[in-house]
PDB file of C-alpha atoms in Angstrom:
ATOM      1  CA  MET A 231     -17.844 -16.341  16.706  1.00  0.00           C
ATOM      2  CA  THR A 232     -17.597 -12.536  16.192  1.00  0.00           C
ATOM      3  CA  GLN A 233     -14.550 -12.417  17.935  1.00  0.00           C
ATOM      4  CA  ARG A 234     -13.031 -15.046  16.142  1.00  0.00           C
ATOM      5  CA  ARG A 235     -13.680 -13.014  12.641  1.00  0.00           C
ATOM      6  CA  VAL A 236     -12.293 -10.361  14.405  1.00  0.00           C
ATOM      7  CA  THR A 237      -9.133 -12.223  14.657  1.00  0.00           C
ATOM      8  CA  VAL A 238      -8.914 -13.586  11.504  1.00  0.00           C
ATOM      9  CA  LEU A 239      -9.033  -9.761  10.260  1.00  0.00           C
ATOM     10  CA  THR A 240      -6.591  -8.952  11.827  1.00  0.00           C
ATOM     11  CA  VAL A 241      -4.176 -11.700  10.353  1.00  0.00           C
ATOM     12  CA  LEU A 242      -5.259 -11.007   7.575  1.00  0.00           C
ATOM     13  CA  LEU A 243      -4.085  -7.204   7.608  1.00  0.00           C
ATOM     14  CA  VAL A 244      -0.918  -8.093   9.255  1.00  0.00           C
ATOM     15  CA  VAL A 245       0.055 -10.933   7.138  1.00  0.00           C
ATOM     16  CA  ALA A 246      -1.093  -7.702   4.380  1.00  0.00           C
ATOM     17  CA  GLY A 247       1.585  -5.264   5.206  1.00  0.00           C
ATOM     18  CA  LEU A 248       3.911  -8.083   5.530  1.00  0.00           C
ATOM     19  CA  LEU A 249       3.828  -8.769   2.365  1.00  0.00           C
ATOM     20  CA  TYR A 250       3.382  -5.280   1.317  1.00  0.00           C
ATOM     21  CA  SER A 251       6.683  -4.515   2.332  1.00  0.00           C
ATOM     22  CA  ALA A 252       8.135  -7.758  -0.185  1.00  0.00           C
ATOM     23  CA  TRP A 253      10.161  -5.195  -1.920  1.00  0.00           C
ATOM     24  CA  VAL A 254      12.514  -5.149   1.249  1.00  0.00           C
ATOM     25  CA  ALA A 255      13.909  -8.350  -0.446  1.00  0.00           C
ATOM     26  CA  GLU A 256      15.353  -6.261  -2.610  1.00  0.00           C
ATOM     27  CA  PHE A 257      18.422  -5.714  -0.245  1.00  0.00           C
ATOM     28  CA  PHE A 258      19.592  -9.357  -0.726  1.00  0.00           C
ATOM     29  CA  LEU A 259      18.332 -10.122  -4.088  1.00  0.00           C
ATOM     30  CA  ASP A 260      20.833  -9.009  -7.029  1.00  0.00           C
ATOM     31  CA  THR A 261      18.356  -6.403  -9.049  1.00  0.00           C
ATOM     32  CA  GLY A 262      20.447  -4.432 -10.532  1.00  0.00           C
ATOM     33  CA  LEU A 263      18.427  -1.309  -9.336  1.00  0.00           C
ATOM     34  CA  ASP A 264      19.437   1.633  -6.989  1.00  0.00           C
ATOM     35  CA  PRO A 265      16.595   1.361  -3.991  1.00  0.00           C
ATOM     36  CA  THR A 266      17.436   5.659  -4.194  1.00  0.00           C
ATOM     37  CA  HIS A 267      16.751   6.711  -7.401  1.00  0.00           C
ATOM     38  CA  SER A 268      14.366   3.418  -8.550  1.00  0.00           C
ATOM     39  CA  PHE A 269      10.454   2.952  -8.455  1.00  0.00           C
ATOM     40  CA  LEU A 270       8.989   0.113  -6.994  1.00  0.00           C
ATOM     41  CA  SER A 271       7.808  -0.796 -10.072  1.00  0.00           C
ATOM     42  CA  GLU A 272      10.121  -1.895 -11.276  1.00  0.00           C
ATOM     43  CA  LEU A 273      11.180  -4.601  -9.070  1.00  0.00           C
ATOM     44  CA  ASP A 274       8.207  -7.010 -10.999  1.00  0.00           C
ATOM     45  CA  ALA A 275       8.712  -5.625 -14.494  1.00  0.00           C
ATOM     46  CA  SER A 276       7.958  -7.973 -17.685  1.00  0.00           C
ATOM     47  CA  ASP A 277      12.518  -7.896 -17.930  1.00  0.00           C
ATOM     48  CA  GLN A 278      13.411  -8.397 -14.299  1.00  0.00           C
ATOM     49  CA  PRO A 279      14.549 -11.974 -13.184  1.00  0.00           C
ATOM     50  CA  TYR A 280      12.549 -11.682  -9.863  1.00  0.00           C
ATOM     51  CA  ARG A 281       9.540 -10.069 -10.786  1.00  0.00           C
ATOM     52  CA  ASP A 282       7.833 -13.306  -9.666  1.00  0.00           C
ATOM     53  CA  PHE A 283       8.615 -13.834  -5.930  1.00  0.00           C
ATOM     54  CA  PHE A 284       7.629  -9.764  -6.070  1.00  0.00           C
ATOM     55  CA  SER A 285       4.384 -10.179  -8.180  1.00  0.00           C
ATOM     56  CA  THR A 286       2.913 -13.081  -6.014  1.00  0.00           C
ATOM     57  CA  ALA A 287       3.920 -10.654  -2.916  1.00  0.00           C
ATOM     58  CA  ASP A 288       1.728  -8.134  -4.576  1.00  0.00           C
ATOM     59  CA  LEU A 289      -1.017 -10.567  -5.672  1.00  0.00           C
ATOM     60  CA  ILE A 290      -1.273 -12.342  -2.586  1.00  0.00           C
ATOM     61  CA  THR A 291      -1.626  -8.950  -0.701  1.00  0.00           C
ATOM     62  CA  GLY A 292      -4.241  -8.078  -3.331  1.00  0.00           C
ATOM     63  CA  LEU A 293      -6.513 -11.256  -1.980  1.00  0.00           C
ATOM     64  CA  LEU A 294      -5.668 -10.647   1.581  1.00  0.00           C
ATOM     65  CA  LEU A 295      -7.256  -7.112   2.158  1.00  0.00           C
ATOM     66  CA  ILE A 296     -10.121  -8.176  -0.064  1.00  0.00           C
ATOM     67  CA  ALA A 297     -11.446  -9.901   2.208  1.00  0.00           C
ATOM     68  CA  ALA A 298     -10.354  -8.184   5.135  1.00  0.00           C
ATOM     69  CA  SER A 299     -12.516  -5.512   3.626  1.00  0.00           C
ATOM     70  CA  ALA A 300     -15.880  -8.008   3.394  1.00  0.00           C
ATOM     71  CA  ILE A 301     -14.589  -9.344   7.000  1.00  0.00           C
ATOM     72  CA  GLY A 302     -14.059  -5.917   8.460  1.00  0.00           C
ATOM     73  CA  MET A 303     -17.803  -4.991   6.801  1.00  0.00           C
ATOM     74  CA  TRP A 304     -19.048  -7.805   8.350  1.00  0.00           C
ATOM     75  CA  ALA A 305     -17.447  -8.255  11.924  1.00  0.00           C
ATOM     76  CA  LEU A 306     -17.414  -4.416  12.824  1.00  0.00           C
ATOM     77  CA  ALA A 307     -20.004  -2.151  13.597  1.00  0.00           C
ATOM     78  CA  ARG A 308     -20.315  -0.094  10.751  1.00  0.00           C
ATOM     79  CA  THR A 309     -20.310   4.180  10.511  1.00  0.00           C
ATOM     80  CA  ARG A 310     -20.374   6.075   7.274  1.00  0.00           C
ATOM     81  CA  PHE A 311     -16.002   6.826   7.824  1.00  0.00           C
ATOM     82  CA  THR A 312     -15.468   3.415   9.017  1.00  0.00           C
ATOM     83  CA  SER A 313     -17.821   2.037   6.208  1.00  0.00           C
ATOM     84  CA  THR A 314     -15.628   4.041   3.734  1.00  0.00           C
ATOM     85  CA  GLY A 315     -12.324   2.622   5.249  1.00  0.00           C
ATOM     86  CA  TRP A 316     -13.314  -0.689   4.528  1.00  0.00           C
ATOM     87  CA  ILE A 317     -14.677  -0.288   0.863  1.00  0.00           C
ATOM     88  CA  ALA A 318     -11.686   2.121   0.120  1.00  0.00           C
ATOM     89  CA  VAL A 319      -9.566  -1.655   1.965  1.00  0.00           C
ATOM     90  CA  GLY A 320     -11.106  -3.758  -0.404  1.00  0.00           C
ATOM     91  CA  ILE A 321     -10.728  -1.277  -3.642  1.00  0.00           C
ATOM     92  CA  PHE A 322      -6.715  -1.079  -2.442  1.00  0.00           C
ATOM     93  CA  GLY A 323      -6.138  -4.903  -3.108  1.00  0.00           C
ATOM     94  CA  ALA A 324      -8.614  -5.598  -6.212  1.00  0.00           C
ATOM     95  CA  ALA A 325      -5.665  -2.629  -7.295  1.00  0.00           C
ATOM     96  CA  THR A 326      -2.910  -4.363  -5.533  1.00  0.00           C
ATOM     97  CA  ILE A 327      -4.132  -7.163  -7.578  1.00  0.00           C
ATOM     98  CA  ALA A 328      -4.048  -5.337 -10.868  1.00  0.00           C
ATOM     99  CA  ASP A 329      -1.238  -3.897 -10.497  1.00  0.00           C
ATOM    100  CA  SER A 330       0.909  -7.817 -10.548  1.00  0.00           C
ATOM    101  CA  GLN A 331      -1.282  -8.715 -13.591  1.00  0.00           C
ATOM    102  CA  LEU A 332       0.064  -5.602 -15.184  1.00  0.00           C
ATOM    103  CA  PRO A 333       3.564  -4.888 -15.179  1.00  0.00           C
ATOM    104  CA  ILE A 334       5.675  -2.073 -16.770  1.00  0.00           C
ATOM    105  CA  GLU A 335       6.904  -4.182 -19.733  1.00  0.00           C
ATOM    106  CA  CYS A 336      11.040  -2.953 -19.308  1.00  0.00           C
ATOM    107  CA  VAL A 337      13.455  -1.091 -16.929  1.00  0.00           C
ATOM    108  CA  ALA A 338      15.066   1.759 -19.412  1.00  0.00           C
ATOM    109  CA  GLU A 339      18.195   2.127 -16.208  1.00  0.00           C
ATOM    110  CA  ASN A 340      19.315  -1.634 -17.028  1.00  0.00           C
ATOM    111  CA  ASP A 341      17.941  -1.764 -20.505  1.00  0.00           C
ATOM    112  CA  PRO A 342      19.401   0.268 -23.618  1.00  0.00           C
ATOM    113  CA  THR A 343      16.424  -0.748 -26.373  1.00  0.00           C
ATOM    114  CA  CYS A 344      13.509  -0.207 -23.274  1.00  0.00           C
ATOM    115  CA  PRO A 345      11.146   2.573 -24.842  1.00  0.00           C
ATOM    116  CA  VAL A 346      11.828   6.244 -22.915  1.00  0.00           C
ATOM    117  CA  GLU A 347       9.219   9.111 -23.161  1.00  0.00           C
ATOM    118  CA  PRO A 348      10.968  11.819 -25.354  1.00  0.00           C
ATOM    119  CA  SER A 349      10.725  13.667 -21.525  1.00  0.00           C
ATOM    120  CA  GLY A 350      13.099  11.510 -19.839  1.00  0.00           C
ATOM    121  CA  LEU A 351      10.529  10.095 -17.754  1.00  0.00           C
ATOM    122  CA  PHE A 352      10.425   6.413 -16.892  1.00  0.00           C
ATOM    123  CA  PRO A 353       8.143   4.320 -19.101  1.00  0.00           C
ATOM    124  CA  GLN A 354       5.865   2.966 -16.173  1.00  0.00           C
ATOM    125  CA  LEU A 355       4.810   7.083 -15.667  1.00  0.00           C
ATOM    126  CA  HIS A 356       3.229   6.365 -18.974  1.00  0.00           C
ATOM    127  CA  HIS A 357       1.774   2.874 -18.818  1.00  0.00           C
ATOM    128  CA  ILE A 358      -1.645   1.912 -17.303  1.00  0.00           C
ATOM    129  CA  HIS A 359       0.544   0.513 -14.345  1.00  0.00           C
ATOM    130  CA  ALA A 360       0.856   4.079 -13.625  1.00  0.00           C
ATOM    131  CA  LEU A 361      -2.846   4.062 -13.465  1.00  0.00           C
ATOM    132  CA  THR A 362      -3.360   1.292 -10.787  1.00  0.00           C
ATOM    133  CA  SER A 363      -0.628   2.162  -8.924  1.00  0.00           C
ATOM    134  CA  THR A 364      -2.704   5.907  -8.367  1.00  0.00           C
ATOM    135  CA  ILE A 365      -6.108   3.516  -7.709  1.00  0.00           C
ATOM    136  CA  ALA A 366      -4.331   1.925  -5.505  1.00  0.00           C
ATOM    137  CA  VAL A 367      -1.988   4.881  -3.260  1.00  0.00           C
ATOM    138  CA  PHE A 368      -6.028   7.017  -3.883  1.00  0.00           C
ATOM    139  CA  ALA A 369      -7.875   3.945  -2.231  1.00  0.00           C
ATOM    140  CA  VAL A 370      -4.864   3.535   0.401  1.00  0.00           C
ATOM    141  CA  PHE A 371      -5.151   7.222   1.756  1.00  0.00           C
ATOM    142  CA  THR A 372      -9.362   7.041   1.799  1.00  0.00           C
ATOM    143  CA  ALA A 373      -9.231   4.021   3.809  1.00  0.00           C
ATOM    144  CA  ILE A 374      -6.167   5.922   6.567  1.00  0.00           C
ATOM    145  CA  VAL A 375      -8.345   9.289   6.250  1.00  0.00           C
ATOM    146  CA  ALA A 376     -11.194   7.332   6.750  1.00  0.00           C
ATOM    147  CA  PHE A 377      -9.964   4.870   9.991  1.00  0.00           C
ATOM    148  CA  THR A 378      -8.524   8.148  11.044  1.00  0.00           C
ATOM    149  CA  VAL A 379     -11.718  10.577  11.249  1.00  0.00           C
ATOM    150  CA  ALA A 380     -13.482   7.551  12.624  1.00  0.00           C
ATOM    151  CA  ALA A 381     -11.253   6.950  15.479  1.00  0.00           C
ATOM    152  CA  PHE A 382     -11.285  10.425  16.781  1.00  0.00           C
ATOM    153  CA  ARG A 383     -15.175  10.932  15.791  1.00  0.00           C
ATOM    154  CA  TYR A 384     -16.340   8.425  17.790  1.00  0.00           C
ATOM    155  CA  ARG A 385     -13.290   7.531  20.140  1.00  0.00           C
ATOM    156  CA  THR A 386     -12.582   4.511  19.302  1.00  0.00           C
ATOM    157  CA  LEU A 387      -9.907   1.896  17.768  1.00  0.00           C
ATOM    158  CA  PRO A 388      -7.211   4.368  20.009  1.00  0.00           C
ATOM    159  CA  LEU A 389      -4.531   2.537  18.278  1.00  0.00           C
ATOM    160  CA  LEU A 390      -5.136   4.115  15.265  1.00  0.00           C
ATOM    161  CA  ARG A 391      -5.182   8.275  17.427  1.00  0.00           C
ATOM    162  CA  THR A 392      -1.390   7.684  18.289  1.00  0.00           C
ATOM    163  CA  ALA A 393       0.410   5.164  16.541  1.00  0.00           C
ATOM    164  CA  GLY A 394      -1.452   4.987  13.479  1.00  0.00           C
ATOM    165  CA  LEU A 395      -2.021   8.753  13.351  1.00  0.00           C
ATOM    166  CA  ALA A 396       1.839   9.058  13.593  1.00  0.00           C
ATOM    167  CA  VAL A 397       2.295   6.806  10.408  1.00  0.00           C
ATOM    168  CA  LEU A 398      -0.117   8.606   8.563  1.00  0.00           C
ATOM    169  CA  ILE A 399       1.850  11.851   9.231  1.00  0.00           C
ATOM    170  CA  VAL A 400       4.975  10.058   7.800  1.00  0.00           C
ATOM    171  CA  THR A 401       3.109   8.893   4.807  1.00  0.00           C
ATOM    172  CA  SER A 402       1.718  11.816   3.689  1.00  0.00           C
ATOM    173  CA  LEU A 403       5.162  13.728   3.623  1.00  0.00           C
ATOM    174  CA  ALA A 404       6.369  10.814   1.618  1.00  0.00           C
ATOM    175  CA  THR A 405       3.834  11.517  -0.262  1.00  0.00           C
ATOM    176  CA  ALA A 406       4.119  15.541  -0.872  1.00  0.00           C
ATOM    177  CA  TRP A 407       8.164  14.611  -1.240  1.00  0.00           C
ATOM    178  CA  LEU A 408       7.141  11.849  -4.384  1.00  0.00           C
ATOM    179  CA  MET A 409       4.973  14.907  -5.554  1.00  0.00           C
ATOM    180  CA  ILE A 410       6.358  17.826  -5.212  1.00  0.00           C
ATOM    181  CA  ALA A 411       9.900  16.332  -6.754  1.00  0.00           C
ATOM    182  CA  ASP A 412       8.493  14.618  -9.153  1.00  0.00           C
ATOM    183  CA  ASN A 413       8.035  17.383 -11.118  1.00  0.00           C
ATOM    184  CA  LEU A 414      11.264  19.262 -10.885  1.00  0.00           C
ATOM    185  CA  PRO A 415      14.044  18.692 -12.607  1.00  0.00           C
ATOM    186  CA  GLY A 416      16.596  15.947 -11.036  1.00  0.00           C
ATOM    187  CA  THR A 417      15.769  12.911  -8.832  1.00  0.00           C
ATOM    188  CA  TYR A 418      15.893  14.543  -5.673  1.00  0.00           C
ATOM    189  CA  SER A 419      15.874  10.922  -4.377  1.00  0.00           C
ATOM    190  CA  LEU A 420      11.734   9.360  -5.704  1.00  0.00           C
ATOM    191  CA  GLY A 421      12.669   5.731  -5.196  1.00  0.00           C
ATOM    192  CA  LEU A 422      13.902   6.323  -1.308  1.00  0.00           C
ATOM    193  CA  ALA A 423      10.569   8.934  -1.385  1.00  0.00           C
ATOM    194  CA  GLN A 424       8.124   6.133  -1.970  1.00  0.00           C
ATOM    195  CA  ARG A 425       9.839   3.521  -0.166  1.00  0.00           C
ATOM    196  CA  ILE A 426       9.449   5.350   2.609  1.00  0.00           C
ATOM    197  CA  GLN A 427       5.606   5.704   0.980  1.00  0.00           C
ATOM    198  CA  VAL A 428       5.499   2.159   1.042  1.00  0.00           C
ATOM    199  CA  SER A 429       6.479   0.959   3.681  1.00  0.00           C
ATOM    200  CA  GLY A 430       4.320   3.573   5.611  1.00  0.00           C
ATOM    201  CA  MET A 431       1.203   1.882   3.572  1.00  0.00           C
ATOM    202  CA  SER A 432       2.429  -1.298   5.498  1.00  0.00           C
ATOM    203  CA  LEU A 433       2.842  -0.285   8.784  1.00  0.00           C
ATOM    204  CA  TYR A 434      -0.486   1.810   8.687  1.00  0.00           C
ATOM    205  CA  LEU A 435      -1.924  -2.511   7.793  1.00  0.00           C
ATOM    206  CA  ALA A 436      -0.272  -4.096  10.538  1.00  0.00           C
ATOM    207  CA  VAL A 437      -1.395  -1.479  13.123  1.00  0.00           C
ATOM    208  CA  LEU A 438      -5.413  -1.298  11.919  1.00  0.00           C
ATOM    209  CA  GLY A 439      -5.037  -4.908  12.386  1.00  0.00           C
ATOM    210  CA  PHE A 440      -3.948  -4.821  16.135  1.00  0.00           C
ATOM    211  CA  ALA A 441      -6.297  -1.420  16.210  1.00  0.00           C
ATOM    212  CA  VAL A 442      -9.459  -3.835  15.663  1.00  0.00           C
ATOM    213  CA  LEU A 443      -8.252  -6.852  18.147  1.00  0.00           C
ATOM    214  CA  ARG A 444      -8.254  -4.158  21.026  1.00  0.00           C
ATOM    215  CA  PRO A 445     -11.169  -4.497  23.475  1.00  0.00           C
ATOM    216  CA  GLY A 446     -14.330  -2.090  22.861  1.00  0.00           C
ATOM    217  CA  VAL A 447     -14.288  -1.995  19.414  1.00  0.00           C
ATOM    218  CA  PRO A 448     -17.835  -2.178  18.478  1.00  0.00           C
ATOM    219  CA  LEU A 449     -18.900  -4.892  16.625  1.00  0.00           C
ATOM    220  CA  THR A 450     -21.863  -6.084  15.060  1.00  0.00           C
ATOM    221  CA  ARG A 451     -24.034  -8.841  16.937  1.00  0.00           C
TER     222      ARG A 451
END
């Protein structure tokens, strides 16, 4: 029965990772946004034509992650770091649901009536959506770091010590790119940096899903 729960956990994490990368559909849809410079939050802004598609993907992703968090805590042996990781996965899911339900109102690039802050920054940087997005990013990084530490400290989840570590490094570099460039004059392809960052988050969810499925992962009795 426990192994069946682990299989369900893997499916939830992998599907969540796929849905969280639904933004790639922008390359096949006429969104009117430049992926190099636009933020992903603009794809599901209230005035965007494909908002329902992108927001629904985020909503389902969040629900799957909350379920994965509960099953992970229930089906796998718990340590301080893995428990932190699963709780963070649940918070990531809740913040992603909030993201989908609290979109920015408009996109300044496409709507001349969309309010822009005096600094010239896009309005999503001053919107409650920015708060939910920040919580989501902080939570997923907490989960990634916690699971990585657990994998090395307890010599479990070997896939996280190889593929997971590589994804963590790339995602961290993209995040540093975002944080540094956002405080400098110019654009510095922030949209590209964010897409690499989110791709890393999506990939890590899938890696985590396959990692817990491998034989030898401690299970609860």
